[in-house]
Tab-separated table of C-alpha atoms in Angstrom:
chain	number	residue	atom	x	y	z
A	290	MET	CA	-19.103	-86.459	1.444
A	291	GLN	CA	-15.891	-86.159	-0.563
A	292	HIS	CA	-12.772	-83.866	0.065
A	293	GLY	CA	-13.604	-80.713	-1.442
A	294	ARG	CA	-17.198	-80.544	-3.403
A	295	ARG	CA	-20.813	-81.529	-1.754
A	296	ILE	CA	-22.822	-84.093	-2.831
A	297	PHE	CA	-26.084	-82.779	-3.681
A	298	PRO	CA	-28.792	-82.669	-1.904
A	299	ALA	CA	-30.730	-86.005	-3.295
A	300	ALA	CA	-34.287	-83.808	-2.415
A	301	LEU	CA	-33.389	-80.834	-4.368
A	302	ILE	CA	-32.308	-83.323	-7.573
A	303	ALA	CA	-35.743	-84.117	-7.333
A	304	ALA	CA	-37.520	-80.549	-6.126
A	305	ALA	CA	-35.231	-80.074	-9.575
A	306	LEU	CA	-36.324	-83.024	-11.997
A	307	LEU	CA	-40.321	-81.835	-10.968
A	308	PHE	CA	-39.743	-79.137	-13.214
A	309	SER	CA	-37.732	-80.235	-16.358
A	310	PRO	CA	-40.301	-82.354	-18.805
A	311	ALA	CA	-39.712	-86.362	-18.350
A	312	GLY	CA	-37.474	-88.049	-20.516
A	313	ALA	CA	-33.989	-89.862	-19.710
A	314	GLU	CA	-32.104	-86.636	-21.689
A	315	THR	CA	-33.057	-83.761	-20.029
A	316	ASP	CA	-32.627	-86.168	-16.555
A	317	ILE	CA	-29.474	-86.616	-17.390
A	318	ARG	CA	-28.828	-82.725	-18.666
A	319	THR	CA	-30.878	-81.604	-15.600
A	320	ALA	CA	-28.169	-84.232	-13.400
A	321	ALA	CA	-25.219	-82.118	-15.273
A	322	VAL	CA	-26.814	-79.441	-14.732
A	323	ALA	CA	-26.737	-79.795	-10.727
A	324	ASP	CA	-24.133	-81.464	-10.409
A	325	TYR	CA	-21.892	-78.747	-12.504
A	326	ILE	CA	-23.643	-75.939	-9.979
A	327	GLU	CA	-22.683	-77.783	-6.471
A	328	ALA	CA	-19.595	-78.412	-8.051
A	329	ASN	CA	-18.745	-75.036	-9.370
A	330	VAL	CA	-21.184	-72.294	-8.407
A	331	ARG	CA	-22.025	-73.176	-5.194
A	332	PRO	CA	-18.558	-72.594	-3.249
A	333	TRP	CA	-19.141	-68.931	-3.982
A	334	LEU	CA	-22.586	-68.381	-3.239
A	335	ASP	CA	-21.683	-66.206	-0.223
A	336	GLU	CA	-18.357	-63.990	-1.238
A	337	PRO	CA	-19.420	-60.765	-0.178
A	338	ALA	CA	-19.434	-59.128	-3.170
A	339	ILE	CA	-22.579	-61.018	-3.269
A	340	ILE	CA	-23.636	-61.481	-0.120
A	341	ASN	CA	-22.907	-57.288	0.065
A	342	ALA	CA	-24.778	-55.917	-2.163
A	343	ILE	CA	-27.621	-57.701	-2.214
A	344	LEU	CA	-28.359	-56.304	0.933
A	345	ALA	CA	-27.144	-53.360	-0.171
A	346	GLN	CA	-29.732	-53.212	-2.650
A	347	ASN	CA	-32.098	-54.865	-0.801
A	348	GLY	CA	-31.828	-52.033	2.153
A	349	ALA	CA	-32.219	-49.654	-1.349
A	350	HIS	CA	-34.975	-50.779	-3.143
A	351	ALA	CA	-36.943	-52.123	0.899
A	352	ARG	CA	-39.411	-49.214	0.110
A	353	LEU	CA	-40.180	-50.128	-3.104
A	354	GLY	CA	-43.736	-50.743	-4.339
A	355	LYS	CA	-44.796	-52.490	-8.325
A	356	ALA	CA	-44.964	-49.470	-9.975
A	357	GLY	CA	-41.285	-48.412	-8.855
A	358	ILE	CA	-40.250	-51.764	-10.461
A	359	GLU	CA	-42.559	-51.450	-13.422
A	360	MET	CA	-40.483	-48.123	-14.014
A	361	LEU	CA	-36.773	-49.636	-13.894
A	362	ASP	CA	-37.914	-52.353	-15.689
A	363	ALA	CA	-39.250	-50.242	-18.483
A	364	ARG	CA	-36.380	-48.331	-18.402
A	365	TRP	CA	-33.866	-50.713	-18.904
A	366	GLN	CA	-35.482	-52.072	-21.505
A	367	ALA	CA	-35.257	-48.447	-23.536
A	368	GLU	CA	-32.059	-48.415	-22.870
A	369	LEU	CA	-31.635	-51.878	-25.194
A	370	SER	CA	-32.167	-50.059	-27.702
A	371	SER	CA	-30.951	-46.685	-27.459
A	372	PRO	CA	-27.441	-45.556	-28.109
A	373	THR	CA	-26.649	-43.683	-24.801
A	374	ARG	CA	-27.554	-46.314	-21.910
A	375	PRO	CA	-26.904	-44.282	-18.179
A	376	MET	CA	-28.515	-47.311	-16.175
A	377	ILE	CA	-27.424	-50.000	-18.006
A	378	ASP	CA	-23.843	-48.981	-18.178
A	379	ALA	CA	-24.077	-48.275	-14.426
A	380	GLN	CA	-25.112	-51.982	-13.522
A	381	LEU	CA	-22.589	-53.330	-16.324
A	382	SER	CA	-19.135	-51.641	-14.572
A	383	ASN	CA	-20.429	-52.447	-10.975
A	384	PRO	CA	-18.877	-54.282	-8.751
A	385	LEU	CA	-21.023	-57.712	-8.686
A	386	SER	CA	-20.621	-57.273	-12.557
A	387	LEU	CA	-16.992	-57.236	-11.947
A	388	TYR	CA	-17.029	-59.949	-10.535
A	389	LEU	CA	-19.323	-62.061	-11.866
A	390	LYS	CA	-17.698	-61.939	-15.586
A	391	ASP	CA	-14.289	-62.925	-13.580
A	392	ARG	CA	-16.066	-65.986	-12.486
A	393	GLN	CA	-17.631	-66.665	-16.381
A	394	ARG	CA	-14.525	-66.142	-18.043
A	395	ALA	CA	-13.038	-68.930	-15.528
A	396	ALA	CA	-15.800	-71.503	-15.864
A	397	GLU	CA	-13.838	-70.777	-20.014
A	398	GLY	CA	-17.104	-71.327	-21.774
A	399	VAL	CA	-18.899	-73.696	-19.429
A	400	ILE	CA	-21.070	-70.439	-18.006
A	401	THR	CA	-22.883	-68.225	-20.204
A	402	GLU	CA	-24.106	-65.702	-18.611
A	403	ILE	CA	-24.958	-64.881	-14.760
A	404	PHE	CA	-27.310	-62.687	-13.268
A	405	VAL	CA	-28.185	-62.169	-8.769
A	406	MET	CA	-31.157	-60.334	-7.912
A	407	ASP	CA	-32.465	-59.197	-5.541
A	408	ASN	CA	-35.210	-59.919	-2.537
A	409	ARG	CA	-38.160	-58.447	-5.130
A	410	GLY	CA	-36.226	-60.403	-7.718
A	411	LEU	CA	-34.247	-56.617	-9.561
A	412	ASN	CA	-31.139	-57.128	-11.045
A	413	VAL	CA	-28.520	-56.325	-8.504
A	414	GLY	CA	-25.568	-57.371	-11.299
A	415	GLN	CA	-24.967	-59.183	-13.891
A	416	SER	CA	-21.662	-60.458	-16.125
A	417	ASP	CA	-23.176	-59.480	-19.569
A	418	VAL	CA	-26.552	-57.057	-20.281
A	419	THR	CA	-30.335	-59.200	-19.596
A	420	SER	CA	-33.155	-58.551	-21.632
A	421	ASP	CA	-34.788	-56.617	-18.710
A	422	TYR	CA	-34.403	-55.574	-15.064
A	423	TRP	CA	-36.594	-56.694	-13.500
A	424	GLN	CA	-36.479	-60.808	-12.967
A	425	GLY	CA	-39.317	-61.472	-10.451
A	426	ASP	CA	-43.040	-61.919	-12.330
A	427	GLU	CA	-40.776	-65.342	-13.826
A	428	ALA	CA	-40.015	-68.430	-12.802
A	429	LYS	CA	-36.496	-68.374	-12.086
A	430	TRP	CA	-36.507	-66.107	-9.015
A	431	GLN	CA	-40.086	-67.050	-7.617
A	432	LYS	CA	-38.718	-70.802	-7.869
A	433	SER	CA	-35.486	-70.204	-6.799
A	434	PHE	CA	-36.067	-67.038	-4.616
A	435	GLU	CA	-39.630	-67.775	-3.207
A	436	GLY	CA	-39.516	-71.924	-3.418
A	437	SER	CA	-35.795	-71.667	-2.027
A	438	ILE	CA	-34.917	-74.960	-4.770
A	439	LEU	CA	-32.186	-75.547	-7.900
A	440	TYR	CA	-34.592	-74.758	-10.416
A	441	ILE	CA	-32.892	-75.282	-14.206
A	442	GLU	CA	-34.766	-75.022	-16.826
A	443	GLU	CA	-36.273	-76.990	-19.966
A	444	ALA	CA	-32.800	-76.814	-22.392
A	445	GLY	CA	-33.045	-75.351	-25.431
A	446	ARG	CA	-30.847	-73.732	-28.087
A	447	ASP	CA	-29.696	-70.447	-28.255
A	448	GLU	CA	-31.117	-68.541	-31.391
A	449	SER	CA	-27.645	-66.564	-31.153
A	450	THR	CA	-25.102	-68.371	-29.951
A	451	GLN	CA	-27.241	-71.515	-31.813
A	452	LEU	CA	-25.270	-73.748	-28.301
A	453	MET	CA	-27.949	-75.942	-26.495
A	454	GLN	CA	-28.198	-74.431	-22.436
A	455	SER	CA	-29.857	-74.257	-19.241
A	456	GLN	CA	-30.144	-72.168	-17.114
A	457	ALA	CA	-30.107	-72.715	-13.402
A	458	SER	CA	-31.008	-70.616	-10.603
A	459	LEU	CA	-30.428	-70.918	-6.903
A	460	PRO	CA	-31.119	-69.129	-3.247
A	461	ILE	CA	-28.924	-67.383	-1.988
A	462	ARG	CA	-28.350	-66.806	1.596
A	463	ASP	CA	-27.498	-64.407	4.253
A	464	PRO	CA	-24.780	-66.423	5.940
A	465	LYS	CA	-24.738	-65.108	9.411
A	466	THR	CA	-28.405	-65.356	9.357
A	467	GLY	CA	-29.498	-68.306	6.930
A	468	ALA	CA	-32.478	-66.382	5.626
A	469	VAL	CA	-32.568	-66.243	1.943
A	470	ILE	CA	-32.084	-62.370	1.044
A	471	GLY	CA	-31.451	-63.094	-3.213
A	472	ALA	CA	-31.289	-65.606	-6.238
A	473	ILE	CA	-28.412	-66.139	-8.829
A	474	THR	CA	-29.051	-67.262	-12.282
A	475	ILE	CA	-26.386	-69.444	-14.369
A	476	GLY	CA	-26.823	-70.078	-18.196
A	477	ILE	CA	-25.050	-73.356	-18.738
A	478	ASN	CA	-23.526	-74.763	-21.840
A	479	LEU	CA	-24.512	-78.190	-21.817
A	480	ASP	CA	-22.480	-78.852	-25.483
A	481	ALA	CA	-19.174	-77.903	-22.650
A	482	LEU	CA	-20.532	-80.187	-19.741
Protein backbone atom coordinates (compact mmCIF):
# COMPACT_ATOMS: atom_id res chain seq x y z
CA MET A 1 0.00 0.00 0.00
CA GLN A 2 1.40 3.37 -0.98
CA HIS A 3 1.34 6.23 1.50
CA GLY A 4 -1.85 8.31 1.15
CA ARG A 5 -3.36 6.07 -1.50
CA ARG A 6 -5.07 2.70 -1.43
CA ILE A 7 -4.22 0.18 -4.13
CA PHE A 8 -7.33 -0.62 -6.14
CA PRO A 9 -8.34 -4.27 -5.55
CA ALA A 10 -7.74 -6.38 -8.64
CA ALA A 11 -11.14 -8.07 -8.23
CA LEU A 12 -12.94 -4.73 -8.50
CA ILE A 13 -10.96 -3.71 -11.56
CA ALA A 14 -11.81 -7.09 -13.09
CA ALA A 15 -15.48 -6.54 -12.22
CA ALA A 16 -15.39 -3.08 -13.79
CA LEU A 17 -13.80 -4.46 -16.95
CA LEU A 18 -16.55 -7.06 -17.25
CA PHE A 19 -19.03 -4.26 -17.85
CA SER A 20 -16.94 -2.53 -20.52
CA PRO A 21 -16.62 -3.53 -24.16
CA ALA A 22 -13.55 -5.56 -25.01
CA GLY A 23 -10.51 -3.82 -26.40
CA ALA A 24 -7.19 -2.49 -25.19
CA GLU A 25 -8.23 1.17 -25.44
CA THR A 26 -11.32 0.51 -23.33
CA ASP A 27 -9.26 -1.43 -20.77
CA ILE A 28 -6.78 1.45 -20.50
CA ARG A 29 -9.59 3.99 -20.09
CA THR A 30 -11.38 1.81 -17.54
CA ALA A 31 -8.19 1.35 -15.55
CA ALA A 32 -7.47 5.11 -15.66
CA VAL A 33 -10.99 5.89 -14.41
CA ALA A 34 -10.71 3.23 -11.68
CA ASP A 35 -7.34 4.64 -10.57
CA TYR A 36 -8.73 8.18 -10.50
CA ILE A 37 -11.77 7.12 -8.47
CA GLU A 38 -9.62 5.21 -5.98
CA ALA A 39 -7.13 8.05 -5.48
CA ASN A 40 -9.45 11.06 -5.69
CA VAL A 41 -13.03 10.08 -4.88
CA ARG A 42 -13.05 7.13 -2.49
CA PRO A 43 -11.21 9.12 0.24
CA TRP A 44 -14.19 11.45 0.70
CA LEU A 45 -17.06 8.94 0.45
CA ASP A 46 -17.39 8.61 4.23
CA GLU A 47 -17.77 12.36 4.76
CA PRO A 48 -20.62 13.16 7.17
CA ALA A 49 -22.22 15.43 4.52
CA ILE A 50 -22.71 12.36 2.31
CA ILE A 51 -23.46 9.70 4.92
CA ASN A 52 -25.91 11.80 6.95
CA ALA A 53 -27.81 12.97 3.86
CA ILE A 54 -28.22 9.40 2.57
CA LEU A 55 -29.28 8.03 5.96
CA ALA A 56 -31.82 10.85 6.41
CA GLN A 57 -33.33 10.27 2.97
CA ASN A 58 -33.37 6.49 3.44
CA GLY A 59 -35.38 7.08 6.61
CA ALA A 60 -37.71 9.59 4.97
CA HIS A 61 -38.35 7.25 2.02
CA ALA A 62 -38.58 4.01 4.01
CA ARG A 63 -42.28 3.56 3.17
CA LEU A 64 -42.15 4.99 -0.35
CA GLY A 65 -43.51 2.51 -2.87
CA LYS A 66 -43.07 2.24 -6.62
CA ALA A 67 -45.98 4.60 -7.34
CA GLY A 68 -44.46 7.25 -5.06
CA ILE A 69 -41.06 6.86 -6.72
CA GLU A 70 -42.60 7.20 -10.18
CA MET A 71 -44.55 10.29 -9.05
CA LEU A 72 -41.38 11.99 -7.77
CA ASP A 73 -39.51 11.13 -10.96
CA ALA A 74 -42.37 12.44 -13.14
CA ARG A 75 -42.47 15.68 -11.14
CA TRP A 76 -38.70 16.13 -11.59
CA GLN A 77 -38.91 15.54 -15.32
CA ALA A 78 -41.85 17.94 -15.68
CA GLU A 79 -39.87 20.64 -13.86
CA LEU A 80 -36.98 20.28 -16.31
CA SER A 81 -38.97 22.19 -18.92
CA SER A 82 -40.81 24.47 -16.52
CA PRO A 83 -39.86 28.06 -15.58
CA THR A 84 -40.63 27.22 -11.93
CA ARG A 85 -38.67 24.33 -10.50
CA PRO A 86 -39.24 24.04 -6.73
CA MET A 87 -38.18 20.40 -6.45
CA ILE A 88 -35.07 20.80 -8.61
CA ASP A 89 -34.10 24.12 -6.99
CA ALA A 90 -34.47 22.65 -3.48
CA GLN A 91 -32.37 19.64 -4.46
CA LEU A 92 -29.59 21.70 -6.07
CA SER A 93 -29.34 23.99 -3.03
CA ASN A 94 -29.33 21.33 -0.31
CA PRO A 95 -26.11 20.93 1.74
CA LEU A 96 -25.07 17.70 -0.02
CA SER A 97 -25.47 19.23 -3.48
CA LEU A 98 -23.39 22.25 -2.41
CA TYR A 99 -20.71 19.87 -1.09
CA LEU A 100 -20.71 17.91 -4.37
CA LYS A 101 -20.43 21.13 -6.40
CA ASP A 102 -17.33 22.01 -4.35
CA ARG A 103 -15.84 18.55 -4.99
CA GLN A 104 -16.49 18.95 -8.73
CA ARG A 105 -14.86 22.41 -8.79
CA ALA A 106 -11.84 21.08 -6.88
CA ALA A 107 -11.34 18.41 -9.57
CA GLU A 108 -10.45 21.17 -12.06
CA GLY A 109 -12.31 19.76 -15.05
CA VAL A 110 -11.71 16.04 -14.53
CA ILE A 111 -15.12 15.52 -12.90
CA THR A 112 -18.05 16.61 -15.08
CA GLU A 113 -20.87 15.66 -12.72
CA ILE A 114 -21.54 13.97 -9.39
CA PHE A 115 -24.75 12.62 -7.99
CA VAL A 116 -25.49 10.60 -4.88
CA MET A 117 -28.41 8.17 -4.70
CA ASP A 118 -30.25 6.60 -1.78
CA ASN A 119 -31.17 2.95 -1.22
CA ARG A 120 -34.04 3.29 -3.71
CA GLY A 121 -31.98 4.92 -6.47
CA LEU A 122 -33.45 8.40 -5.86
CA ASN A 123 -31.14 11.42 -6.01
CA VAL A 124 -30.03 12.71 -2.63
CA GLY A 125 -27.77 15.45 -4.00
CA GLN A 126 -26.02 16.37 -7.22
CA SER A 127 -23.58 18.88 -8.62
CA ASP A 128 -25.77 19.57 -11.67
CA VAL A 129 -29.31 18.84 -12.82
CA THR A 130 -29.83 15.22 -13.85
CA SER A 131 -32.30 14.19 -16.55
CA ASP A 132 -34.29 12.19 -14.01
CA TYR A 133 -34.67 11.90 -10.25
CA TRP A 134 -34.85 8.11 -10.06
CA GLN A 135 -31.76 6.17 -11.13
CA GLY A 136 -32.95 2.86 -9.65
CA ASP A 137 -33.94 1.47 -13.04
CA GLU A 138 -30.48 2.10 -14.51
CA ALA A 139 -27.33 -0.05 -14.50
CA LYS A 140 -25.33 2.66 -12.69
CA TRP A 141 -27.43 2.18 -9.55
CA GLN A 142 -28.18 -1.51 -9.96
CA LYS A 143 -24.55 -2.55 -10.43
CA SER A 144 -23.09 -0.23 -7.79
CA PHE A 145 -25.76 -0.45 -5.07
CA GLU A 146 -27.21 -3.91 -5.58
CA GLY A 147 -23.99 -5.45 -6.91
CA SER A 148 -21.72 -3.58 -4.47
CA ILE A 149 -19.05 -3.02 -7.13
CA LEU A 150 -17.39 -0.20 -8.99
CA TYR A 151 -19.26 0.00 -12.29
CA ILE A 152 -17.64 1.94 -15.13
CA GLU A 153 -19.77 2.66 -18.18
CA GLU A 154 -18.47 2.68 -21.72
CA ALA A 155 -16.83 5.94 -22.70
CA GLY A 156 -18.62 8.23 -25.11
CA ARG A 157 -18.53 11.76 -26.43
CA ASP A 158 -21.02 14.05 -24.69
CA GLU A 159 -23.10 15.84 -27.33
CA SER A 160 -23.42 19.10 -25.44
CA THR A 161 -19.82 19.45 -24.20
CA GLN A 162 -18.02 17.39 -26.87
CA LEU A 163 -15.93 15.86 -24.06
CA MET A 164 -15.01 12.18 -24.06
CA GLN A 165 -16.43 10.94 -20.77
CA SER A 166 -17.35 7.90 -18.77
CA GLN A 167 -19.46 7.46 -15.67
CA ALA A 168 -18.16 5.54 -12.69
CA SER A 169 -20.60 4.40 -10.01
CA LEU A 170 -19.79 2.81 -6.70
CA PRO A 171 -21.56 1.88 -3.50
CA ILE A 172 -21.49 4.08 -0.42
CA ARG A 173 -21.27 2.24 2.87
CA ASP A 174 -22.20 3.32 6.37
CA PRO A 175 -18.77 3.63 8.05
CA LYS A 176 -20.24 2.36 11.33
CA THR A 177 -21.87 -0.82 10.00
CA GLY A 178 -20.31 -1.45 6.59
CA ALA A 179 -23.79 -1.79 5.07
CA VAL A 180 -24.38 -0.35 1.61
CA ILE A 181 -26.71 2.63 2.11
CA GLY A 182 -26.51 4.37 -1.27
CA ALA A 183 -24.41 4.91 -4.35
CA ILE A 184 -22.55 7.67 -6.15
CA THR A 185 -22.03 8.34 -9.84
CA ILE A 186 -19.13 10.47 -11.04
CA GLY A 187 -18.78 11.68 -14.62
CA ILE A 188 -15.11 11.61 -15.64
CA ASN A 189 -13.68 13.74 -18.47
CA LEU A 190 -11.30 11.26 -20.09
CA ASP A 191 -9.60 14.06 -22.02
CA ALA A 192 -8.49 15.56 -18.69
CA LEU A 193 -7.08 12.36 -17.12
